[in-house]
Structure formats: structure tokens, C-alpha cells
PDB file of C-alpha atoms in Angstrom:
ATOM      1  CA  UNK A   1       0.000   0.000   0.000  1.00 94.00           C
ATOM      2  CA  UNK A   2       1.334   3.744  -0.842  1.00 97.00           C
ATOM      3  CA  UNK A   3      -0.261   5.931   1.772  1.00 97.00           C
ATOM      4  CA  UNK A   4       0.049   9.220   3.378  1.00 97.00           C
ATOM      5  CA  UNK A   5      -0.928  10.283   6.556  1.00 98.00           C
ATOM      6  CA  UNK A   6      -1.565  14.236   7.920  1.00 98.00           C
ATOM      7  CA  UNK A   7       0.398  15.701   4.910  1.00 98.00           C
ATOM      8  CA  UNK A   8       1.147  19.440   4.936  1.00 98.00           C
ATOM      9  CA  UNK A   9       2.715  21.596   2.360  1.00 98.00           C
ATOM     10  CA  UNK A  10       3.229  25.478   1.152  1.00 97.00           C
ATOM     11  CA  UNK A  11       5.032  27.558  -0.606  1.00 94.00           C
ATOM     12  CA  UNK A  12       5.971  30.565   1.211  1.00 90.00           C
ATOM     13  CA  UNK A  13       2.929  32.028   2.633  1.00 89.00           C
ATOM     14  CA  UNK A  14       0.349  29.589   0.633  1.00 94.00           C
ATOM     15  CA  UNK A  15      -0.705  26.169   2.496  1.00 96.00           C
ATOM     16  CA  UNK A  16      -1.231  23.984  -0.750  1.00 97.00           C
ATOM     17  CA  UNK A  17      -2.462  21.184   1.726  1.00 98.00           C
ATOM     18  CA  UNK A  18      -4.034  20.821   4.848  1.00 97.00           C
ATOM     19  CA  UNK A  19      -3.657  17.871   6.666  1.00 98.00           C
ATOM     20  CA  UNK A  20      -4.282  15.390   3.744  1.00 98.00           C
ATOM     21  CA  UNK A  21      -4.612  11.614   4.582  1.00 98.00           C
ATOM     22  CA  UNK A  22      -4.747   8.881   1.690  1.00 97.00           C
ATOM     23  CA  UNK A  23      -4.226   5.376   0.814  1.00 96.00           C
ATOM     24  CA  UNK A  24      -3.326   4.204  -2.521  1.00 97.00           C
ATOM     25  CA  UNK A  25      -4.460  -0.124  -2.319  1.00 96.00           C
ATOM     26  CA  UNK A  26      -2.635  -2.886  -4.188  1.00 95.00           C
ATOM     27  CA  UNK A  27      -5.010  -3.860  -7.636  1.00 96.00           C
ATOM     28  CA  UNK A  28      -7.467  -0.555  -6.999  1.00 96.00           C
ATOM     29  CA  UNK A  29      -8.513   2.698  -8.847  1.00 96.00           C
ATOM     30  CA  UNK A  30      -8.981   5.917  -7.325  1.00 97.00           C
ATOM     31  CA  UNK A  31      -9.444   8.801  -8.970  1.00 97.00           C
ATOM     32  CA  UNK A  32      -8.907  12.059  -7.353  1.00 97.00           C
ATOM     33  CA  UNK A  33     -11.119  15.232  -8.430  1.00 97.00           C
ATOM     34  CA  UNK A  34     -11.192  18.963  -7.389  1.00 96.00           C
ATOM     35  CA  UNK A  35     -11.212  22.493  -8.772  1.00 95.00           C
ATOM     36  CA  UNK A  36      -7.573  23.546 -10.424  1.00 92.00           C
ATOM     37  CA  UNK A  37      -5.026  25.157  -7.799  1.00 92.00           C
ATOM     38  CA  UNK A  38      -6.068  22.498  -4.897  1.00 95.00           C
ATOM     39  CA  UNK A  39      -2.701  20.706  -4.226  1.00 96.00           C
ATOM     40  CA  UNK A  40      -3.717  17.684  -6.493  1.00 97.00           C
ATOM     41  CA  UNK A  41      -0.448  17.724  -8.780  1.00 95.00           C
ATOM     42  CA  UNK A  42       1.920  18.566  -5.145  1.00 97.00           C
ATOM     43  CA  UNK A  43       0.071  15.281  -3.839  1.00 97.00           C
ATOM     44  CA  UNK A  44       0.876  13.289  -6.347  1.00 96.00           C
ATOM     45  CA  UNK A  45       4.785  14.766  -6.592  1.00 95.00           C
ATOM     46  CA  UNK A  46       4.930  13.909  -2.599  1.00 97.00           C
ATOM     47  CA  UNK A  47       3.159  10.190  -3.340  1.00 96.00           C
ATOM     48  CA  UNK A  48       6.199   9.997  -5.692  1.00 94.00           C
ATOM     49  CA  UNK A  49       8.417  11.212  -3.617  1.00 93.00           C
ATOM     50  CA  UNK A  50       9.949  14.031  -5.899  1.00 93.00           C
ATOM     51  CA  UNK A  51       8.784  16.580  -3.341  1.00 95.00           C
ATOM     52  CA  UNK A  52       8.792  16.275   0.509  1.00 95.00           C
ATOM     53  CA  UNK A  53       5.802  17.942   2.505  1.00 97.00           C
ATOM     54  CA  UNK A  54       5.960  20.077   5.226  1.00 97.00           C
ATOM     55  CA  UNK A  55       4.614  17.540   7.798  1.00 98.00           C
ATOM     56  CA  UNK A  56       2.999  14.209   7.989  1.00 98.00           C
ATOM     57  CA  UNK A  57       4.281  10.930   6.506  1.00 97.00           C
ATOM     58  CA  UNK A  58       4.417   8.680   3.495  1.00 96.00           C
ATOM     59  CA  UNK A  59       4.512   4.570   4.054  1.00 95.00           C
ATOM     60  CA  UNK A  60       5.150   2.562   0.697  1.00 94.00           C
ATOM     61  CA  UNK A  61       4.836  -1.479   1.569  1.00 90.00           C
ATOM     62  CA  UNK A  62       5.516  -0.946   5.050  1.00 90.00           C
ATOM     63  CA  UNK A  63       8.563   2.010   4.460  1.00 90.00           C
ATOM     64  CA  UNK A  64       7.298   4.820   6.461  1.00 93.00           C
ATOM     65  CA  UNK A  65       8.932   8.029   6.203  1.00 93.00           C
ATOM     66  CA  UNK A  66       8.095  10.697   8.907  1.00 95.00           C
ATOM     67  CA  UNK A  67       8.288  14.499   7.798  1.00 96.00           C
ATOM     68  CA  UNK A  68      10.238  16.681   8.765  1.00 94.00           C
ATOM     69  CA  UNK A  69      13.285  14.232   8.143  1.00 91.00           C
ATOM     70  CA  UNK A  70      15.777  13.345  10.218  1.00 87.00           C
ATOM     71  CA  UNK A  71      18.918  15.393   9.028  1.00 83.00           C
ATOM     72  CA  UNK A  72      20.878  11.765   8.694  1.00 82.00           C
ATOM     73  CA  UNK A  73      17.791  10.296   7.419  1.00 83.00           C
ATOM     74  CA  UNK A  74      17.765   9.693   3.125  1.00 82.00           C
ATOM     75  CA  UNK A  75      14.416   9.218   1.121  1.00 84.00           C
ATOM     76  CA  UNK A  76      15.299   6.155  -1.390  1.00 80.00           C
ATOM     77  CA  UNK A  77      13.282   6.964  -4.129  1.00 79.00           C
ATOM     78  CA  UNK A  78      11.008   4.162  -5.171  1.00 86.00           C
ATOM     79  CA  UNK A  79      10.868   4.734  -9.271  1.00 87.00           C
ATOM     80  CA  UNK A  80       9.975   2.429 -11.241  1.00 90.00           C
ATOM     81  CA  UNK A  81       8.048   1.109  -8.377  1.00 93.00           C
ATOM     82  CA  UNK A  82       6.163   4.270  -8.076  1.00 95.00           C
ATOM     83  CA  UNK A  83       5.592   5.893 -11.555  1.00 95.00           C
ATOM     84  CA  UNK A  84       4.039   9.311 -12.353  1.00 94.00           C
ATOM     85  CA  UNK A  85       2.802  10.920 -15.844  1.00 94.00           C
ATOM     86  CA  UNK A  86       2.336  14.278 -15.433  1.00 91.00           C
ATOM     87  CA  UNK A  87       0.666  16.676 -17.417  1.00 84.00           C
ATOM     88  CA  UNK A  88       3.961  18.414 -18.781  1.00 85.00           C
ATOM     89  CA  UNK A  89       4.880  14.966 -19.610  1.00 87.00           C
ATOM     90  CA  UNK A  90       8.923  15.406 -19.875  1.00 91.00           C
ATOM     91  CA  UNK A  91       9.560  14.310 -23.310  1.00 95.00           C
ATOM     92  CA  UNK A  92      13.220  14.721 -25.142  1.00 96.00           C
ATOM     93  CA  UNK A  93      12.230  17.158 -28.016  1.00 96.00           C
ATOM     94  CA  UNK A  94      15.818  15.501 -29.541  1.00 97.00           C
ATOM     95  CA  UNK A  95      14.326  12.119 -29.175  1.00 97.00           C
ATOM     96  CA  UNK A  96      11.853  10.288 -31.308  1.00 98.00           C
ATOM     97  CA  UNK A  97       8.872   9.171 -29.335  1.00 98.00           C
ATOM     98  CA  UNK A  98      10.031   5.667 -29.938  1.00 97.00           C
ATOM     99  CA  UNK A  99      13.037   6.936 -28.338  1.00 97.00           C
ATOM    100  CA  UNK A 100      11.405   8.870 -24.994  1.00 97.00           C
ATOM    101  CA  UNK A 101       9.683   5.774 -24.830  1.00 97.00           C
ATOM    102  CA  UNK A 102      12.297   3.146 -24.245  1.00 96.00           C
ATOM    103  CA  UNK A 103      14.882   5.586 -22.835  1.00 95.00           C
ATOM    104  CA  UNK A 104      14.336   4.400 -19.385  1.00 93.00           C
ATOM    105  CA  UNK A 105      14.653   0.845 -20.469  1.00 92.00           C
ATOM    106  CA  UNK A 106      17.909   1.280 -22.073  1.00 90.00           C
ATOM    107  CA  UNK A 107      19.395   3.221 -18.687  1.00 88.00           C
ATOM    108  CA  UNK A 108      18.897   0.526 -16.526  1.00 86.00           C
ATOM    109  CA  UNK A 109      20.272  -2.291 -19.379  1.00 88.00           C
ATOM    110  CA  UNK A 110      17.237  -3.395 -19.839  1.00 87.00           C
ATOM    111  CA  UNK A 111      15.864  -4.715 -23.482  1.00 90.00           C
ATOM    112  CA  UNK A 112      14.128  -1.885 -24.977  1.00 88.00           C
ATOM    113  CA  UNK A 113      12.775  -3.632 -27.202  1.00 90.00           C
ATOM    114  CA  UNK A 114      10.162  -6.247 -25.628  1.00 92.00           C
ATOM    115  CA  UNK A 115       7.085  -7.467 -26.760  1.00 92.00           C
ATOM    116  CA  UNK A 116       5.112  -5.736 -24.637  1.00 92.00           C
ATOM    117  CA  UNK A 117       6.002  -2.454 -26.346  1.00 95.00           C
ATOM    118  CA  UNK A 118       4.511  -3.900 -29.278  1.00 94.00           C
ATOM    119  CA  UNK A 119       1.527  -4.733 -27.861  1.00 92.00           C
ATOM    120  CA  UNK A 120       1.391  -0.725 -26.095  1.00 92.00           C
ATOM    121  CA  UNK A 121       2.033   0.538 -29.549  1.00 94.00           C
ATOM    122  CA  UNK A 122      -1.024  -1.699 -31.641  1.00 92.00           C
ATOM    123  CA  UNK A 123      -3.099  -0.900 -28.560  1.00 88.00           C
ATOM    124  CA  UNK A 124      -2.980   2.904 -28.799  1.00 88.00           C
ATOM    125  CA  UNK A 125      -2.750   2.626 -32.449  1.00 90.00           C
ATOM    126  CA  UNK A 126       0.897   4.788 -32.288  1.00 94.00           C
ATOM    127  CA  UNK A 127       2.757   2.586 -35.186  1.00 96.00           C
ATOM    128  CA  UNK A 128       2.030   5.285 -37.850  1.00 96.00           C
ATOM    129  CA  UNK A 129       3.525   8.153 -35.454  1.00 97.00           C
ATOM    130  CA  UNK A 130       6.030   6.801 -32.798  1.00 97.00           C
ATOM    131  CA  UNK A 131       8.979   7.441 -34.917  1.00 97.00           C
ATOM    132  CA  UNK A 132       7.685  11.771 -34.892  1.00 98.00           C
ATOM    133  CA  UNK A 133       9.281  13.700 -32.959  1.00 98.00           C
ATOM    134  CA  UNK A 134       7.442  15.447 -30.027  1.00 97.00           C
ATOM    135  CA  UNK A 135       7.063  18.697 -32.250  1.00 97.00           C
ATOM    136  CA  UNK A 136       5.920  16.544 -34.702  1.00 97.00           C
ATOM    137  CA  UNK A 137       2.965  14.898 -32.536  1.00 95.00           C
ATOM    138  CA  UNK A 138      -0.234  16.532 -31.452  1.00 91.00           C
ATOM    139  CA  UNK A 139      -0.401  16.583 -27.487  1.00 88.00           C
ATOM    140  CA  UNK A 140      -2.747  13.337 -27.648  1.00 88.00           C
ATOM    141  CA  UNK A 141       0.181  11.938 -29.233  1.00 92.00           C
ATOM    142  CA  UNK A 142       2.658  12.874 -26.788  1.00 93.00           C
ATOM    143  CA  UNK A 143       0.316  12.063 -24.082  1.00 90.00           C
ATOM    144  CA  UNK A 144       0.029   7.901 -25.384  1.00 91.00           C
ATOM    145  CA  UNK A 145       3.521   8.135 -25.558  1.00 94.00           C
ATOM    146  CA  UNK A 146       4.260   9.045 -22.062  1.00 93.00           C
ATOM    147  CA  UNK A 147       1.657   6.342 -20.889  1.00 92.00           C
ATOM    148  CA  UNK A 148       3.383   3.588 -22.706  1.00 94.00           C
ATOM    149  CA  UNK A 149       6.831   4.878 -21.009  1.00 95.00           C
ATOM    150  CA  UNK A 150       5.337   4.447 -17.731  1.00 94.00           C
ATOM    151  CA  UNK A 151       3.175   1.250 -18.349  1.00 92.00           C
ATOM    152  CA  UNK A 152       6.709  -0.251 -19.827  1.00 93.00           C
ATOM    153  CA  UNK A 153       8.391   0.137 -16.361  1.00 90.00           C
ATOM    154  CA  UNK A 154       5.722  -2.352 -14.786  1.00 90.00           C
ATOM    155  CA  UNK A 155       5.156  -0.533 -11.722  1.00 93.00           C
ATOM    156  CA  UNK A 156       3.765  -1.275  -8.682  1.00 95.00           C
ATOM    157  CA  UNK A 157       1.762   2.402  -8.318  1.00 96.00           C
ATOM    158  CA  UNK A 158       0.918   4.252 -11.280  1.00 96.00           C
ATOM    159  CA  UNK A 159       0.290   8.264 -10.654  1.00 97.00           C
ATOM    160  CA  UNK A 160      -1.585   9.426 -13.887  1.00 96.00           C
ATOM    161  CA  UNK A 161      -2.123  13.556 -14.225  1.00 95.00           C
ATOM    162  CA  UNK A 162      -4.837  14.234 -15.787  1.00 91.00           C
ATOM    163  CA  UNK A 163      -3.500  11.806 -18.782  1.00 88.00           C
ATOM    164  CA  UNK A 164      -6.711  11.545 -20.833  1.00 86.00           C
ATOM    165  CA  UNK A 165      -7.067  15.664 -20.808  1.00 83.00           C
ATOM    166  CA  UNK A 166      -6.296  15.824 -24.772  1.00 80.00           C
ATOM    167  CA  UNK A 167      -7.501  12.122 -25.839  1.00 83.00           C
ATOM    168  CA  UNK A 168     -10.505  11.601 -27.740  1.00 86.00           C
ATOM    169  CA  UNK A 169     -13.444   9.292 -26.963  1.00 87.00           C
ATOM    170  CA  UNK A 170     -12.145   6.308 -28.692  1.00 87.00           C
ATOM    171  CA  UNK A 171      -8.253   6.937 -26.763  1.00 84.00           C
ATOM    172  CA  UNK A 172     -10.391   7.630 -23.484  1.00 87.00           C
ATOM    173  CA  UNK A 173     -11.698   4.392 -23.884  1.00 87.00           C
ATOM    174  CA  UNK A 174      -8.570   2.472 -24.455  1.00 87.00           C
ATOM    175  CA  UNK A 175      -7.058   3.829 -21.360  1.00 86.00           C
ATOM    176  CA  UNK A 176      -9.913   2.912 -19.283  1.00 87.00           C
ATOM    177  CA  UNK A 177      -9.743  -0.494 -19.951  1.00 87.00           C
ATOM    178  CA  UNK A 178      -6.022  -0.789 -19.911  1.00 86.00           C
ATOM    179  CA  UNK A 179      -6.200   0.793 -16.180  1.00 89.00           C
ATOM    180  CA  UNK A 180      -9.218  -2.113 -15.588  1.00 89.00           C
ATOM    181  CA  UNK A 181      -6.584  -4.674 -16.712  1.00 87.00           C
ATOM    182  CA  UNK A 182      -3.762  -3.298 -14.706  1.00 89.00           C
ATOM    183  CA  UNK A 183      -5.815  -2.869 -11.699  1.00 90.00           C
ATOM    184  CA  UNK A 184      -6.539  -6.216 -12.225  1.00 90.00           C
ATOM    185  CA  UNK A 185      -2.952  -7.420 -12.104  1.00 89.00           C
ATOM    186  CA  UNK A 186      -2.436  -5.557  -8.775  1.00 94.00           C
ATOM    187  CA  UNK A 187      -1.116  -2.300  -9.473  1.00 94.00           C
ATOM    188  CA  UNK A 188      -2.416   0.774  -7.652  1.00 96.00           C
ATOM    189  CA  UNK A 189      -3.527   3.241  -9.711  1.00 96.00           C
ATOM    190  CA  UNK A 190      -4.126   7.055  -8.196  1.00 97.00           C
ATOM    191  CA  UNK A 191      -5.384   9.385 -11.223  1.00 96.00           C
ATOM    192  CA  UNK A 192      -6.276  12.958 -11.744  1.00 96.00           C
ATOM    193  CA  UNK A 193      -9.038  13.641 -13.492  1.00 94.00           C
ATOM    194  CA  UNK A 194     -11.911  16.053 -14.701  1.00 89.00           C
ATOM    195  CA  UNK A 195     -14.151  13.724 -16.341  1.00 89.00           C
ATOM    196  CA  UNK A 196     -16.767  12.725 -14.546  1.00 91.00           C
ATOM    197  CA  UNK A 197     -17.635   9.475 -16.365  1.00 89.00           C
ATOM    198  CA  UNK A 198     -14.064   8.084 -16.628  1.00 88.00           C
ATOM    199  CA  UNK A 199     -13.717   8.549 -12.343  1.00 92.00           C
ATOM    200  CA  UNK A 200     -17.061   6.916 -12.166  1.00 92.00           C
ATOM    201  CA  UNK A 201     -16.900   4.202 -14.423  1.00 90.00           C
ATOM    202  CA  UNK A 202     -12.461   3.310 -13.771  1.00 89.00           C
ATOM    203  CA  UNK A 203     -12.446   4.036 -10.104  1.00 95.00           C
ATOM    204  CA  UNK A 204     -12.934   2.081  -6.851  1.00 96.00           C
ATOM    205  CA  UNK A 205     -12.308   5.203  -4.398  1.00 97.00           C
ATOM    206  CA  UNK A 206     -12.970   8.655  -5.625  1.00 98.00           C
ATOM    207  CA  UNK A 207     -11.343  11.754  -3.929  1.00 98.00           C
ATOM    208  CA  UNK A 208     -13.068  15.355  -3.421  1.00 98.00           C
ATOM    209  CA  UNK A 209     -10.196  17.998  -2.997  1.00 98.00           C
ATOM    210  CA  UNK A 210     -11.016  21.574  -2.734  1.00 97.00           C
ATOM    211  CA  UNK A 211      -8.716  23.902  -1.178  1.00 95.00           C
ATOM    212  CA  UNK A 212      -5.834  21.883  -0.058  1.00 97.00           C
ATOM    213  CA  UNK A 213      -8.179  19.315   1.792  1.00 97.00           C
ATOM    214  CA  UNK A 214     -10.107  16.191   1.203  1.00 98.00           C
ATOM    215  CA  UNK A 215     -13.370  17.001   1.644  1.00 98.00           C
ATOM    216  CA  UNK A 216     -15.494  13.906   0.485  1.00 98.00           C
ATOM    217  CA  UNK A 217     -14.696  10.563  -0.256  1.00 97.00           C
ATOM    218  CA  UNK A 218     -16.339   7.033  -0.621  1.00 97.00           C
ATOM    219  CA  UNK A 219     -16.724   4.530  -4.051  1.00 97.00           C
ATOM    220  CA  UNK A 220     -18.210   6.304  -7.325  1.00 96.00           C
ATOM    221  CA  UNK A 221     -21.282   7.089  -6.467  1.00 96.00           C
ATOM    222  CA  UNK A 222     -20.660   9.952  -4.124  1.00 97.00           C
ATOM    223  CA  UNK A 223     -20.457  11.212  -7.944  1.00 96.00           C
ATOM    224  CA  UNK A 224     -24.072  10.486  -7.754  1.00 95.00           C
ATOM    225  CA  UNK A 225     -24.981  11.604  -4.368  1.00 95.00           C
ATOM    226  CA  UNK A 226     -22.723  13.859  -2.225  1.00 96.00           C
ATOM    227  CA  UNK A 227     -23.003  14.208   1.026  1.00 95.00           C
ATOM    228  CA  UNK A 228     -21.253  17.460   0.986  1.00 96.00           C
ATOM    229  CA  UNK A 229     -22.449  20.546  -0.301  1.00 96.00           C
ATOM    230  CA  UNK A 230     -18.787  21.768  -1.817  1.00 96.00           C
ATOM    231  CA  UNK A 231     -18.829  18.542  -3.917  1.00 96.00           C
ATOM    232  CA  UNK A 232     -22.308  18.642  -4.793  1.00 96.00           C
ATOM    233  CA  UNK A 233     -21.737  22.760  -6.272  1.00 95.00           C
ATOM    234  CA  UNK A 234     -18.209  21.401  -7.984  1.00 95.00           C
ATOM    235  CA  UNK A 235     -20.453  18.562  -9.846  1.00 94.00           C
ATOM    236  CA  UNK A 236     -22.857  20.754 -10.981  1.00 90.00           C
ATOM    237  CA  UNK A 237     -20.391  23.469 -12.084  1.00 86.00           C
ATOM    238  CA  UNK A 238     -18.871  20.455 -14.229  1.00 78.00           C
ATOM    239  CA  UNK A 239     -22.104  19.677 -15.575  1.00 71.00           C
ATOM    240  CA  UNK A 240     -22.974  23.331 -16.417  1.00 69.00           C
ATOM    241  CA  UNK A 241     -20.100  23.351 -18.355  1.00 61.00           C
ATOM    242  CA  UNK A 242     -19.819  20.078 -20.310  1.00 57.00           C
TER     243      UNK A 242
END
């Protein structure tokens, strides 16, 4: 389990979070919702452990790490185990996409060229793109390509941010059922998201943030019927709008 307890954060005179607790479960979905500016995208950099909080702690498979650290005390970071996609998406713009995609495979000596890339590429239909370069792709583009990076490093926890925020139905749809299937092999899956249907329909556990806290959360149909008014006036902003 990848979990986080009380955690704290700001920059300067801004608390980004307030006290946020969490658990991310072995073979489970949860999708994590909330206005922009809420502290989503600092979570998920503290889940994976590129940023420390302020306070509170972060346990991966037993590993808890109490904030603020001991000064002898080093944070081992867990990557591949723990793999993020943000939005930004960190791709080469020397490299092919072929090439930002099996990067990490050839720095660790590994074969970058295994069968399950294959099957990523015919999946997400990138064989008539992935040699482009990331100029050369539109930001759905890119965005498949950094998913099939990630999804190559078999992780344990996947962190997604807001990956399907440029894909079209049909590419929505793909990555639904590919995060079914990999919840379904046991990886934990925390994603950001603004669609409504893809948190209800992919997730086990959806999240409520709204200004740095957790406000409401529970399985998919909180999506439904809240409990609490904030989430109830952010659904019904979404729907306003979509």
C-alpha cells in the first residue's frame, strides 16, 4: 500500500495542503477530483516522492517516512516502483517518441525492445507516429507516448495527471480499460481527473479535494450523491459546463 498520513505543504505564505490523509491499495482505482489550484499535482509529486511535505508521513509497503526528516535520514526513491505521468509529460524534443519511450529501459540495461512495447504501440494505435518527434505529434500523441513509457516500467503504483485531458473518446476508452486490466494485475492506480464518467466508471475510491483538503470521499457514487455541499456545487459546475 502507498499511503500518506496528515500531509502538509506550502510555498511561502500559501498552504497547498491541509492535513491530507490517503491510501493508494494494491489492484485498486482511485481517482482524485477537485477544482484547479487544490494541491492535487503537489500530492501526487509527494506520493512519488519528488517533493517532501511540510509535515505528515508517506509509508510505501511498510517504508514509512516521517516528515520533517531526520537530518541523517535519506528518502530512497522508489521509481519504477512508483511511476508518475504528469501533465507536462517530460519528453526529449531531440528524441523520437520511440526513443522517450524506451529511454528508461535502455538506462537501466534493460531490453528496450520487448514485446510488450509492441503490444502498447497496436493498442494505442501509435505505429504510424512513434517514430515523430514530439514537435511533430499533437499533445494526444505525446500524451500515449508518455503512458506507454510508464506502463513499460511495470510498476507497482501508477500516478496518472490528468492523462486523458487531450484524448478523444475512442483513446479515453482504451485507457480505461487498460487501467481495468492493470488494476486487475495488482497495481495501484491514483489518477487525476476532470471527467466525470471516466472517475465513475475506472475508479474504486474517488477523492473530493477543494482547497488543499479532502473534503469527500467514498466509491463512485458519491459522484451520484454527495453528502457534501462543496462537492455537490463542484459537480454541478462540471455539468454546467460540459
Amino acid at each position: 500500500m502507498l499511503e500518506a498520513k496528515n500531509i502538509s505543504k506550502s510555498y511561502e505564505n500559501t498552504k497547498v495542503l491541509k492535513d491530507v490523509s490517503l491510501s493508494i491499495e494494491r489492484g485498486k482505482i482511485c481517482a482524485l477530483i477537485g477544482p484547479s489550484g487544490t494541491g492535487k499535482t503537489t500530492l501526487l509529486k509527494i506520493l512519488a516522492f519528488l517533493e517532501q511535505p511540510d509535515s505528515g508521513s508517506v509509508t510505501i509497503d511498510g517504508i514509512t517516512y516521517k516528515y520533517p526528516l531526520e537530518k541523517s535520514q535519506k528518502v530512497e526513491a522508489p521509481w519504477p516502483k512508483v511511476t508518475v505521468v504528469f501533465q507536462q509529460l517530460f519528453l526529449w524534443p531531440h528524441l523520437t517518441l520511440l526513443q522517450n519511450i524506451t529511454l528508461p529501459l535502455s538506462a537501466r540495461g534493460l531490453d528496450d525492445n520487448p514485446p510488450r512495447l509492441q503490444e502498447l504501440l497496436k493498442l494505442f494505435d501509435m505505429n504510424h507516429f512513434v517514430y515523430r518527434y514530439p514537435n511533430q505529434a499533437s499533445i494526444g500523441q505525446r500524451q500515449r507516448a508518455a503512458l506507454v513509457r510508464a506502463l513499460l516500467l511495470n510498476p507497482e503504483y501508477l500516478l496518472l495527471d490528468e492523462i486523458t485531458s487531450s484524448l478523444d473518446i475512442e483513446q479515453t476508452a482504451i485507457i480505461l480499460s487498460q487501467l481495468k486490466k492493470l488494476g486487475s494485475q495488482g497495481i495501484g492506480i491514483l489518477t487525476i481527473t476532470h471527467l466525470l464518467q471516466f472517475a465513475h466508471e475506472a475508479a474504486d475510491k474517488v477523492i473530493f479535494m477543494a482547497g488543499g483538503e479532502i473534503v469527500e470521499e467514498g466509491g463512485p457514487n458519491i459522484l451520484l450523491t454527495p453528502k457534501h455541499e462543496r462537492l455537490s456545487q463542484f459537480l454541478s459546475v462540471l455539468k454546467t459546463v460540459s
